[in-house]
Short mmCIF file of C-alpha atoms in Angstrom, two decimals:
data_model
loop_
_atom_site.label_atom_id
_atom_site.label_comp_id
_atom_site.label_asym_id
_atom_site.label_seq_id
_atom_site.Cartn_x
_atom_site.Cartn_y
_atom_site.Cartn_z
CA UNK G 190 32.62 0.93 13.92
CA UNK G 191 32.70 4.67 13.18
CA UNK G 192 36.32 4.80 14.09
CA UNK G 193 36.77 2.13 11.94
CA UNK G 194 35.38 3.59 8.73
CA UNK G 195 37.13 7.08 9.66
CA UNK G 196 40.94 4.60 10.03
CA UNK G 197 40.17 3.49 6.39
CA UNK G 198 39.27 6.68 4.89
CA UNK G 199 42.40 8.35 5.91
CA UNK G 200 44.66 5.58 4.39
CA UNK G 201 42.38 5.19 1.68
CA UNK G 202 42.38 9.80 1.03
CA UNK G 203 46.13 9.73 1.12
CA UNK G 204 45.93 13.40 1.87
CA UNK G 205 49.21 14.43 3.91
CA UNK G 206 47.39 17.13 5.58
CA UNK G 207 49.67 19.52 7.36
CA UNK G 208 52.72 17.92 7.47
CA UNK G 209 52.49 18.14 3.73
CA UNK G 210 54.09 21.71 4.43
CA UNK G 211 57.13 20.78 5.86
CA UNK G 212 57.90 17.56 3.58
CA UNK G 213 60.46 20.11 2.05
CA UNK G 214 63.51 17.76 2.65
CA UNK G 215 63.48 15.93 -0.70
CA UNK G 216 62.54 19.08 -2.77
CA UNK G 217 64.15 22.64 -3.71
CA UNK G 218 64.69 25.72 -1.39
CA UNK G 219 61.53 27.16 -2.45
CA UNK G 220 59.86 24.51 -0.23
CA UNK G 221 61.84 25.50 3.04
CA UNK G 222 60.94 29.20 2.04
CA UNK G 223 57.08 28.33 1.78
CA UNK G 224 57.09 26.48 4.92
CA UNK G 225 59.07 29.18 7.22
CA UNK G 226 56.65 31.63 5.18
CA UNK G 227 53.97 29.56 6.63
CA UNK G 228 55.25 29.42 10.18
CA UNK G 229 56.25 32.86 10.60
CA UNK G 230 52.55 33.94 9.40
CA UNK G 231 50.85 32.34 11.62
CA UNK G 232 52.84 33.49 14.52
CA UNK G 233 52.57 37.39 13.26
CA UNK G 234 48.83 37.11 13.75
CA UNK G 235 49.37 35.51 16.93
CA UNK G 236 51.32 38.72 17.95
CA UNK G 237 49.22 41.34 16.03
CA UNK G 238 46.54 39.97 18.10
CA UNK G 239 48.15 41.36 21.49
CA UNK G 240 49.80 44.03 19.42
CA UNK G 241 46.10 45.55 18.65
CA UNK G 242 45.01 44.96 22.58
CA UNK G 243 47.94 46.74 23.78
CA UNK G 244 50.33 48.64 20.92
CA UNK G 245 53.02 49.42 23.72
CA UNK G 246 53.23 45.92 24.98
CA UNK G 247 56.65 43.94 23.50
CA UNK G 248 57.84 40.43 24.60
CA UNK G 249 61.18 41.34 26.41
CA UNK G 250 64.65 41.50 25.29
CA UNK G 251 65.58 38.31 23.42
CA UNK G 252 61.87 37.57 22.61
CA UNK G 253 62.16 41.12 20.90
CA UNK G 254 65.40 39.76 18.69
CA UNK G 255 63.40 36.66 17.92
CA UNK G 256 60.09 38.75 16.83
CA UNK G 257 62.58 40.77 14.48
CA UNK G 258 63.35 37.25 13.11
CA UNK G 259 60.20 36.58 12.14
CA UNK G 260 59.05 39.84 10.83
CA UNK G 261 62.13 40.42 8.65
CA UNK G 262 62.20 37.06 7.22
CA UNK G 263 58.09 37.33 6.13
CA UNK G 264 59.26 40.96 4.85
CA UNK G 265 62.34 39.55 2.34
CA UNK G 266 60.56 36.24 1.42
CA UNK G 267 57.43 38.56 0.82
CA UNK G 268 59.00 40.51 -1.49
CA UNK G 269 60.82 37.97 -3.39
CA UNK G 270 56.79 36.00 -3.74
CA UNK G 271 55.66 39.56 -4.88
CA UNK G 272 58.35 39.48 -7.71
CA UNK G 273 57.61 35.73 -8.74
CA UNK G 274 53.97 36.20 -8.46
CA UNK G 275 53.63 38.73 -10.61
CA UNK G 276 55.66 36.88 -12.89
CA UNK G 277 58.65 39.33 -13.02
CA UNK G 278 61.38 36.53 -11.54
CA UNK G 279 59.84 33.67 -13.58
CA UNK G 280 61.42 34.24 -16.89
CA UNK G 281 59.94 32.96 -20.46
CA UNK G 282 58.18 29.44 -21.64
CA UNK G 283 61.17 28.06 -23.93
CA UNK G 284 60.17 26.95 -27.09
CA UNK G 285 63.89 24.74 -27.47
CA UNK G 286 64.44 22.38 -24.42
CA UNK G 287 67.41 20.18 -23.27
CA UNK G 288 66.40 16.59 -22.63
CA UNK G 289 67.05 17.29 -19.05
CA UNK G 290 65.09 20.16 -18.83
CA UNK G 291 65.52 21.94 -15.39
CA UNK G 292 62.70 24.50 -14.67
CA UNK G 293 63.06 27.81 -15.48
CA UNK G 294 61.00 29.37 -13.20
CA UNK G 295 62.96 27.83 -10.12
CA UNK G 296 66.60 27.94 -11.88
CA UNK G 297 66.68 31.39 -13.98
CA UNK G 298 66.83 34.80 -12.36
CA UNK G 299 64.51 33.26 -9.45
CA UNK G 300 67.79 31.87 -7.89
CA UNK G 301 69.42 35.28 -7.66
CA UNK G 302 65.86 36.59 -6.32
CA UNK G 303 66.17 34.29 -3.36
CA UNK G 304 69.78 35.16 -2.57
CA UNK G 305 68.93 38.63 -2.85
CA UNK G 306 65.82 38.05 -0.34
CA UNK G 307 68.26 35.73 2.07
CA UNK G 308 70.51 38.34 2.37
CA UNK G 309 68.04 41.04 2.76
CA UNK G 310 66.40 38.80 5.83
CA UNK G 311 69.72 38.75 7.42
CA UNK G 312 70.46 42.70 7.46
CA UNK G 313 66.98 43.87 7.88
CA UNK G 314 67.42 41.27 11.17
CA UNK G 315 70.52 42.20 12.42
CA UNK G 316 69.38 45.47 12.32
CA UNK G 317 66.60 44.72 14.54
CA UNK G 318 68.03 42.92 16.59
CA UNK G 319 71.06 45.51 17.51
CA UNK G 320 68.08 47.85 18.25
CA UNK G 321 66.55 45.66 20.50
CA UNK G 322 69.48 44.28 22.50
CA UNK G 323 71.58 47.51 22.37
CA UNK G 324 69.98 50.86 21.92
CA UNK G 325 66.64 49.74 23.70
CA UNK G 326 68.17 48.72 26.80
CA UNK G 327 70.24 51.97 27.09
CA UNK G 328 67.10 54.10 26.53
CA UNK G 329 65.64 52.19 29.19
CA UNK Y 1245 66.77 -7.90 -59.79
CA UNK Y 1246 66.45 -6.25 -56.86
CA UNK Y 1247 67.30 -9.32 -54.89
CA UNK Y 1248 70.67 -9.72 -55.93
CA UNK Y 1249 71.15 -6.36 -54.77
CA UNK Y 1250 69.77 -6.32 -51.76
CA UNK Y 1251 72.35 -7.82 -49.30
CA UNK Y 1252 72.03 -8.42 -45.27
CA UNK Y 1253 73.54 -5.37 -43.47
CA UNK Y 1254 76.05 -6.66 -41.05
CA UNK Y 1255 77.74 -4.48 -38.52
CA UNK Y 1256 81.83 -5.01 -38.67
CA UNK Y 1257 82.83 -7.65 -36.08
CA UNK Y 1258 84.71 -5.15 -33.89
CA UNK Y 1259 81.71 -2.99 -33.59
CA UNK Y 1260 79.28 -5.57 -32.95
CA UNK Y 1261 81.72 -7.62 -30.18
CA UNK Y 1262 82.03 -3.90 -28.87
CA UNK Y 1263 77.79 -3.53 -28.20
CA UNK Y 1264 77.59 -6.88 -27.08
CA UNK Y 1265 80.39 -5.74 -24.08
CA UNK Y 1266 78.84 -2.97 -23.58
CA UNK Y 1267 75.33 -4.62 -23.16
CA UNK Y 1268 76.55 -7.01 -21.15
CA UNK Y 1269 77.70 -4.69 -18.99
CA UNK Y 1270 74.94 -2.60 -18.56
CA UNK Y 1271 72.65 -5.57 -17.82
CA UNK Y 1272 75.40 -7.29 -15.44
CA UNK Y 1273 73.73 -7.85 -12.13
CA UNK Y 1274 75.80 -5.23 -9.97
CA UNK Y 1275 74.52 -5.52 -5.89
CA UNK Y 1276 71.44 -6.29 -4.00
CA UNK Y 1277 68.74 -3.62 -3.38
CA UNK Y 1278 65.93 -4.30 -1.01
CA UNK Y 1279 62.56 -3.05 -2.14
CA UNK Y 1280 60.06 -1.71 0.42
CA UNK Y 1281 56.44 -1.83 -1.23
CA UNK Y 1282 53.64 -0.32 -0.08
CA UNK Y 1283 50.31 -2.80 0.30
CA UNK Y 1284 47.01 -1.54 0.80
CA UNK Y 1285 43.74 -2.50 -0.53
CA UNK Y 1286 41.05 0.10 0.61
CA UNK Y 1287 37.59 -2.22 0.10
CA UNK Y 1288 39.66 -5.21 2.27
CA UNK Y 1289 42.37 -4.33 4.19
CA UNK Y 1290 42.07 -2.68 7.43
CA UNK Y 1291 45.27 -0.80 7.13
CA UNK Y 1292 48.24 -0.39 5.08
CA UNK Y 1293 51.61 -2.69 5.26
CA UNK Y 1294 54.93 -2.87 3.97
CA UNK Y 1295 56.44 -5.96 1.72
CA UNK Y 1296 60.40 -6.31 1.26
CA UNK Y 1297 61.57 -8.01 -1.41
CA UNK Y 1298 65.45 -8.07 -2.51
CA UNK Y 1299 66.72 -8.21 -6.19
CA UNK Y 1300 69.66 -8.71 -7.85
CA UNK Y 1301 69.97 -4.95 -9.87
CA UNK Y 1302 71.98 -3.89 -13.01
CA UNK Y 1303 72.96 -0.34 -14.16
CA UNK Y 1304 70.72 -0.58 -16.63
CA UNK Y 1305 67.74 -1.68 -14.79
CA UNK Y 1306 64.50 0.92 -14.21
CA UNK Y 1307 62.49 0.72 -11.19
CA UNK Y 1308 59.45 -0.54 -13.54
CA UNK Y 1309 61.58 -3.13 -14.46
CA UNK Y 1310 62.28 -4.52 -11.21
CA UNK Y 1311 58.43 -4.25 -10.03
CA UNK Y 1312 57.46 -6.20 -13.24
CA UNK Y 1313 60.12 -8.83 -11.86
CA UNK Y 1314 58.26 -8.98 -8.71
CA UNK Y 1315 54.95 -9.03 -9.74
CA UNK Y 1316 56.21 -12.03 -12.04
CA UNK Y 1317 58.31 -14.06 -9.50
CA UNK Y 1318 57.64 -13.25 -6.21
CA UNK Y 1319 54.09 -11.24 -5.96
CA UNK Y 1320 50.93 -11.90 -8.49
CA UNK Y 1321 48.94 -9.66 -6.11
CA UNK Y 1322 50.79 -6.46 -6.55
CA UNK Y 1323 49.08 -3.59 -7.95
CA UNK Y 1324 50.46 -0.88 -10.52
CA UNK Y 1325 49.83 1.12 -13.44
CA UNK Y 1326 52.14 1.52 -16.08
CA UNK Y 1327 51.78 1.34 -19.78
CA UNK Y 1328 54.57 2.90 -21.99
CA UNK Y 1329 57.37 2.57 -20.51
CA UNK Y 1330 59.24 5.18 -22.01
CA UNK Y 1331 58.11 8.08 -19.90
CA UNK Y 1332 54.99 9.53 -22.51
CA UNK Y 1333 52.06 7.85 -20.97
CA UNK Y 1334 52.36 8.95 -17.42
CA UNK Y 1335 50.82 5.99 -15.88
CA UNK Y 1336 53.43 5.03 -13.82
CA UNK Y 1337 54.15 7.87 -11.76
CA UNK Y 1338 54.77 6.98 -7.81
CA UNK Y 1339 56.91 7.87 -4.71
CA UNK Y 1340 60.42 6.51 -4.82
CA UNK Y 1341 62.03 7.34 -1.78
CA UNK Y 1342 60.11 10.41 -1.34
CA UNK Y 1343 60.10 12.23 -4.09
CA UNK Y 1344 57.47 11.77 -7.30
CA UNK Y 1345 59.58 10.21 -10.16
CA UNK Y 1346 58.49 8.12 -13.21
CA UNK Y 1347 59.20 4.40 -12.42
CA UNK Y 1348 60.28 4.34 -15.87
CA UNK Y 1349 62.46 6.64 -16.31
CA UNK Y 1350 64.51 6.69 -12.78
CA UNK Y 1351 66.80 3.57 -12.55
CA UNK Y 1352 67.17 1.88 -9.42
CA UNK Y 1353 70.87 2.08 -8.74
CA UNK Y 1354 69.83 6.14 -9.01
CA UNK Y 1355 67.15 6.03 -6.86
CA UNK Y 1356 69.30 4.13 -4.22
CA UNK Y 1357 72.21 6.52 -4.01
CA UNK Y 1358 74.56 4.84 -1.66
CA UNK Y 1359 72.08 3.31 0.37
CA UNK Y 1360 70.60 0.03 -0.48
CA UNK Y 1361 67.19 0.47 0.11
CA UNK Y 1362 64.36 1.91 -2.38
CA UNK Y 1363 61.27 2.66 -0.71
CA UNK Y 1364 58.13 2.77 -3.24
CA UNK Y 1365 54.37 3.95 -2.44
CA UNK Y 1366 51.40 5.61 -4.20
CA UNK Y 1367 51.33 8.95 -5.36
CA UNK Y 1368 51.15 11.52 -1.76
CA UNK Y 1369 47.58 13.61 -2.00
CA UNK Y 1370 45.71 11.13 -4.10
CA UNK Y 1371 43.57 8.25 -3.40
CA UNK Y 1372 44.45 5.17 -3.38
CA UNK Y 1373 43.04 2.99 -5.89
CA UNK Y 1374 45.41 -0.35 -4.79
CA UNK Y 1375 48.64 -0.49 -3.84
CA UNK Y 1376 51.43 1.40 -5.74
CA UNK Y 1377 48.28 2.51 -8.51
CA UNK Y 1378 46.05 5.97 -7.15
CA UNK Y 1379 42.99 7.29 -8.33
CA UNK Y 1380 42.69 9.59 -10.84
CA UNK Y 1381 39.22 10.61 -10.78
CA UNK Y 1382 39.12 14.35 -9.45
CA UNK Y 1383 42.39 15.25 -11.37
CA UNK Y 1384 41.10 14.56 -14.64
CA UNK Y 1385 37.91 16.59 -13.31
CA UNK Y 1386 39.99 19.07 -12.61
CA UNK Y 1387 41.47 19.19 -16.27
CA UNK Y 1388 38.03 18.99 -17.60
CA UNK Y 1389 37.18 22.36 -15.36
CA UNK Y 1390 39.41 24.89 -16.95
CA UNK Y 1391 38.30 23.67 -20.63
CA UNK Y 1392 41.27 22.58 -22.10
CA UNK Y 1393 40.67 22.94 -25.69
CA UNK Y 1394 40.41 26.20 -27.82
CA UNK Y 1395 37.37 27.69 -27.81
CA UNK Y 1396 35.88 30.45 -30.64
CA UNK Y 1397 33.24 32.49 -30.92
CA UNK Y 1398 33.26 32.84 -35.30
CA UNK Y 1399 30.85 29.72 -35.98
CA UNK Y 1400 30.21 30.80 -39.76
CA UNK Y 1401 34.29 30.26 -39.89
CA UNK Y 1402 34.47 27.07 -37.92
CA UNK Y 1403 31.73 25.64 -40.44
CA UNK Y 1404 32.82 26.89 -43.52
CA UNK Y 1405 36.64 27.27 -43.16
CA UNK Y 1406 38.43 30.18 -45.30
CA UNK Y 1407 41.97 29.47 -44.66
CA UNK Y 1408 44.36 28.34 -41.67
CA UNK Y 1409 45.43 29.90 -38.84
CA UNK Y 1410 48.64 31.54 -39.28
CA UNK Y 1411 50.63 31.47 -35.96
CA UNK Y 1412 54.41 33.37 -35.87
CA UNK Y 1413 57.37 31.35 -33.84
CA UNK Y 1414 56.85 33.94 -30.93
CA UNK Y 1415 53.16 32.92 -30.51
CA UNK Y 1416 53.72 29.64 -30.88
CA UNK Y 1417 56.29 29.90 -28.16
CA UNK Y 1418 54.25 31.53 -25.77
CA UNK Y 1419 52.23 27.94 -24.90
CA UNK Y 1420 54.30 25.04 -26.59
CA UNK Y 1421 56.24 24.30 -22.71
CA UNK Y 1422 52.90 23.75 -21.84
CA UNK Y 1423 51.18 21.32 -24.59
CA UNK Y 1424 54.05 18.87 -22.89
CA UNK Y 1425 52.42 17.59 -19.62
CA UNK Y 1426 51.65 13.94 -19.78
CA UNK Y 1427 49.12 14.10 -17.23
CA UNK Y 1428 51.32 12.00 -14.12
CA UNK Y 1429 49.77 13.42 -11.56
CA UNK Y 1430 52.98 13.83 -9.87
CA UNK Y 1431 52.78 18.21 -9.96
CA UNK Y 1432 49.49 18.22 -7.98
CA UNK Y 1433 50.77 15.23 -5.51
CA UNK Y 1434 54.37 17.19 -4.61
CA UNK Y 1435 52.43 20.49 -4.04
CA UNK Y 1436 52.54 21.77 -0.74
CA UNK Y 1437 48.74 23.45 -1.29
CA UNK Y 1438 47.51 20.28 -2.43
CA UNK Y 1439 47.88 18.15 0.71
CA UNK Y 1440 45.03 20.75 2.45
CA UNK Y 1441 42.91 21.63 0.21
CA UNK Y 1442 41.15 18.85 -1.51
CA UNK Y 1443 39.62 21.07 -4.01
CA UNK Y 1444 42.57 22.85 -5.37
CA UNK Y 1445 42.60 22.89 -9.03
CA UNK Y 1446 46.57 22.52 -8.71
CA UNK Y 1447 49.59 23.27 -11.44
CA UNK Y 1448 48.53 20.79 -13.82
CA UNK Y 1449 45.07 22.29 -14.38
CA UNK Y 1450 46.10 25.45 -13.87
CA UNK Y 1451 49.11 25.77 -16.44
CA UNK Y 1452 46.88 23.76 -19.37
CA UNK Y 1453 44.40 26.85 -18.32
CA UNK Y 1454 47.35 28.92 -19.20
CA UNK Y 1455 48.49 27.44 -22.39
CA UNK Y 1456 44.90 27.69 -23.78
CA UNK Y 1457 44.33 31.59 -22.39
CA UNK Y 1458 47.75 32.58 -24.31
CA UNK Y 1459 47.03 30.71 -27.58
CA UNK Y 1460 46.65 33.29 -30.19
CA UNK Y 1461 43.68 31.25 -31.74
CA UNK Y 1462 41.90 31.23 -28.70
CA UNK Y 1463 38.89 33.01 -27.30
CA UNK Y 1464 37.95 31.38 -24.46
CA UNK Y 1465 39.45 33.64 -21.06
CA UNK Y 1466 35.95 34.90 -20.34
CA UNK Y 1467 34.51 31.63 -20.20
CA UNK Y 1468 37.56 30.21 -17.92
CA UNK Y 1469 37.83 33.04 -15.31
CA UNK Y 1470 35.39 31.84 -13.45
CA UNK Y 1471 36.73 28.91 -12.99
CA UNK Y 1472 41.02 29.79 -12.38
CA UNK Y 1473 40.31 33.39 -10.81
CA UNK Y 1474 38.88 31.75 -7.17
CA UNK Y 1475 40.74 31.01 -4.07
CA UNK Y 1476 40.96 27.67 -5.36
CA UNK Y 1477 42.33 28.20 -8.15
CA UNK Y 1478 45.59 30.41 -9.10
CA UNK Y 1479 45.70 32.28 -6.06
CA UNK Y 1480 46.00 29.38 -3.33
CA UNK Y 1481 49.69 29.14 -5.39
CA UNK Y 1482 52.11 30.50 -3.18
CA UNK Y 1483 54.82 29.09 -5.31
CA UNK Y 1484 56.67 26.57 -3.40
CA UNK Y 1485 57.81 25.42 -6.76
CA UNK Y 1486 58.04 21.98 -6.13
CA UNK Y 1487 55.91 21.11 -8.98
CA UNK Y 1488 58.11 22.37 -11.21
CA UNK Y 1489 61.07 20.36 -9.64
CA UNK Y 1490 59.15 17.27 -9.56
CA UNK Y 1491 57.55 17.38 -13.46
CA UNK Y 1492 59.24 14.54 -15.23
CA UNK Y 1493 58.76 16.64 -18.90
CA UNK Y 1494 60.21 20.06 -17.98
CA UNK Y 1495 56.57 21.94 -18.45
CA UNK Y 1496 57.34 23.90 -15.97
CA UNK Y 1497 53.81 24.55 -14.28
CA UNK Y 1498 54.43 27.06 -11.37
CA UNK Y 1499 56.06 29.81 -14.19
CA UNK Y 1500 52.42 28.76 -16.06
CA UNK Y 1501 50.67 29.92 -12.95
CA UNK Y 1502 52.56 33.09 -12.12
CA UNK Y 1503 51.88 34.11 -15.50
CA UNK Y 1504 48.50 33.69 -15.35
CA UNK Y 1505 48.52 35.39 -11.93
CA UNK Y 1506 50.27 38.41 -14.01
CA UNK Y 1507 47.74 38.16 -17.11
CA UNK Y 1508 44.13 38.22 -14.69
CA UNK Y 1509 46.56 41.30 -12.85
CA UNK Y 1510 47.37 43.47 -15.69
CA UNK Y 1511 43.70 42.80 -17.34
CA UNK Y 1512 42.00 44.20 -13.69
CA UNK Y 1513 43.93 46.85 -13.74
CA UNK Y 1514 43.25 47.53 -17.18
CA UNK Y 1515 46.81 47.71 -18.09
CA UNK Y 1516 46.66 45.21 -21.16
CA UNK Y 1517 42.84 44.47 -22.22
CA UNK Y 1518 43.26 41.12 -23.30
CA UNK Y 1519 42.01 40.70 -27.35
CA UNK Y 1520 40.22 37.94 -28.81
CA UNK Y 1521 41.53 35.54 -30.27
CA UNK Y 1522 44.66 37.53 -32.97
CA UNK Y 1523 45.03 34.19 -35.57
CA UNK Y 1524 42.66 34.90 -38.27
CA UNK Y 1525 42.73 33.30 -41.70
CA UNK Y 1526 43.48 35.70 -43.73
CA UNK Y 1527 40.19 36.21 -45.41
CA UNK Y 1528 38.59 37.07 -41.98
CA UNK Y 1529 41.31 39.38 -41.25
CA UNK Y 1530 40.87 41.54 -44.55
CA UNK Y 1531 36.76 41.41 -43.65
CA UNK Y 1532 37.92 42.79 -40.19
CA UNK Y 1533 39.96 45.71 -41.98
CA UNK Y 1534 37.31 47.00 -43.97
#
């Protein structure tokens, strides 16, 4: 009976929970960007974690490319949320708008902000990753 | 007199024989689209279902439209809210094929695309009240938390006005994106934040917050920090945008937020101390001076 009542609350809440995240499909880029902001998070906790029990401990060669991954892409995105949260990328309420209004905020200087942070993700990572692969193994 | 003169108006027969073709063709049944509804009734049914129904569709022909046509010929039962139908009342707002849309103001053959199938179900994050119509209870709550009306502190003015309150283009410009939202629902159902946190004041509360807060005749930010400065309000944001993409008026609410993330920054840091309310009639203004 309790099961029951639980079944038609959640149909009834319509809340999409956690998967509401990663509906980014029908949406802008932002949405990918918040979601793999999202993912990435988590799993730098889950690594700081071990990181603070042992600071010399590291996954291993291509789980050390991977962790760069993650890192860098938190860093660029992070910076890019930095600018648009403090309302530097946003740009200005219009007073005159089209009929078809796209938003600003996404569509102005925001768009260049993201390229700039995309390609900042993949340098900062490649980067890493040559360290980790290359020079790491040779230093033994 | 004025009888004689006045004479029935009657477009040129090339003209007119031109709208008619081009009426007929916009209302010309083009192909088939098969309409998945969503049916749920939460004080009787034990879980939700899908109805198909298929319909003969024109360019011309808005999503509303077709439901109406359903409800009228094929199901009495179904259940939806829409009043306007012209995109100002923001009743009708729902998922087609995803994504939050007026069904008003998206046509059918555009919700399609190429495929031939237009899936429609109540708005994602909010309860539902029947079918295709959710409840709006805790957003308008929401509104009603972050006071959304000007608020000043001069009483003996307010009583006994002196003059209006002048306000320059720039001022005015600062909130008037804002003073567009039509209350849909359909910002706080696409955001990402929303679909976790239940309390949330989300963009639509949270940008009106910031149209009042700017408003030069306004006094009220001390009374409505308490309510936007919490983790549930502007800083759960973490500007996935998608309100913005989804708002059917072009208000624009996650720039709204961001700025008001910027305004509560600058004003802790004590970088810009934000003044009361700068409209004064002019009397009050040269009482100020002295």
């Amino acid at each position: 009976m309790e099961a029951e009542s639980e079944f038609k609350e959640y149909y009834a809440k319509n809340m999409r929970g956690i998967s509401g995240w990663f509906k980014a499909r029908v949406y802008t880029i932002e949405r990918w960007l918040y979601a793999a902001h999202r993912i990435t998070g988590i799993l730098i906790v889950l690594f700081v974690l071990v990181h603070f029990y042992s600071t010399g401990w590291h996954p291993g060669l291509w789980w050390d490319a991977l962790l760069g991954i993650i890192v860098t892409f938190h860093t660029a995105n992070g910076i890019r949320l930095i600018l648009a949260e403090l309302g530097f990328a946003v740009g200005k309420p219009l007073l005159i708008k089209k009929p078809s209004q796209r938003p600003v905020s996404i569509e102005g200087v925001q768009r260049y902000v993201v390229v700039f942070a995309l390609v900042l993700f993949v340098v900062l990572a490649a980067i890493w990753a040559y360290y980790a692969l290359v020079v790491q193994p040779m230093m033994g | 007199m004025a009888s004689e003169e006045a004479k029935e108006y009657v477009l040129p027969p090339e003209v007119l024989e031109e709208t008619m073709k081009a009426s007929e063709e916009l209302w010309k049944p083009v192909r088939k689209i098969k309409f998945r509804i969503y049916k749920y009734n939460p004080r009787k049914d034990y879980a939700p279902y899908w109805e198909e129904h298929e319909l003969e569709v024109s360019r011309g022909m808005t999503v509303l439209d077709a439901l109406l046509i359903i409800k009228g010929e094929a199901d009495h039962s179904l259940g939806l809210r829409y009043s306007c139908r012209m995109g100002l009342c923001g009743s009708c707002a729902m998922m087609i094929n995803g994504k939050q849309m007026l069904a008003c103001q998206t046509r059918v053959l555009e919700a399609a695309g190429s495929g031939d199938v237009v899936e429609l179900r109540p708005l994602d994050n909010f309860p539902v009240e029947r079918d295709l119509a959710a409840d709006f209870t805790s957003f308008f709550e929401k509104h009603r938390a972050v006071k959304p009306w000007i608020i000043r502190n001069d009483d003996v003015e307010l009583n006994n006005p002196t003059g209006p309150y002048k306000q320059t283009v720039d001022e005015y410009a600062r909130y008037y994106q804002f003073t567009d939202c039509i209350k849909c629902g359909a910002c706080l159902s696409a955001c990402p934040t929303a679909a976790t946190d239940y309390e949330y004041l989300g963009p639509q509360a949270l940008a009106q917050a910031y149209r009042y807060i700017v408003d030069t005749r306004d006094d009220g930010l001390d009374v409505r920090i308490p309510v936007v400065d919490t983790e549930h309000g502007c800083w759960r944001c973490h500007f996935a945008a998608s309100c913005s993409d989804v708002c059917p008026r072009g208000v624009d609410p996650a720039q709204g937020i961001q700025l008001l993330k910027k305004l509560l920054i600058k004003r802790k840091f004590g970088f810009k101390p934000h003044k009361p309310a700068e409209a004064l009639p002019a009397k009050v203004k040269a009482e100020k001076k002295e």
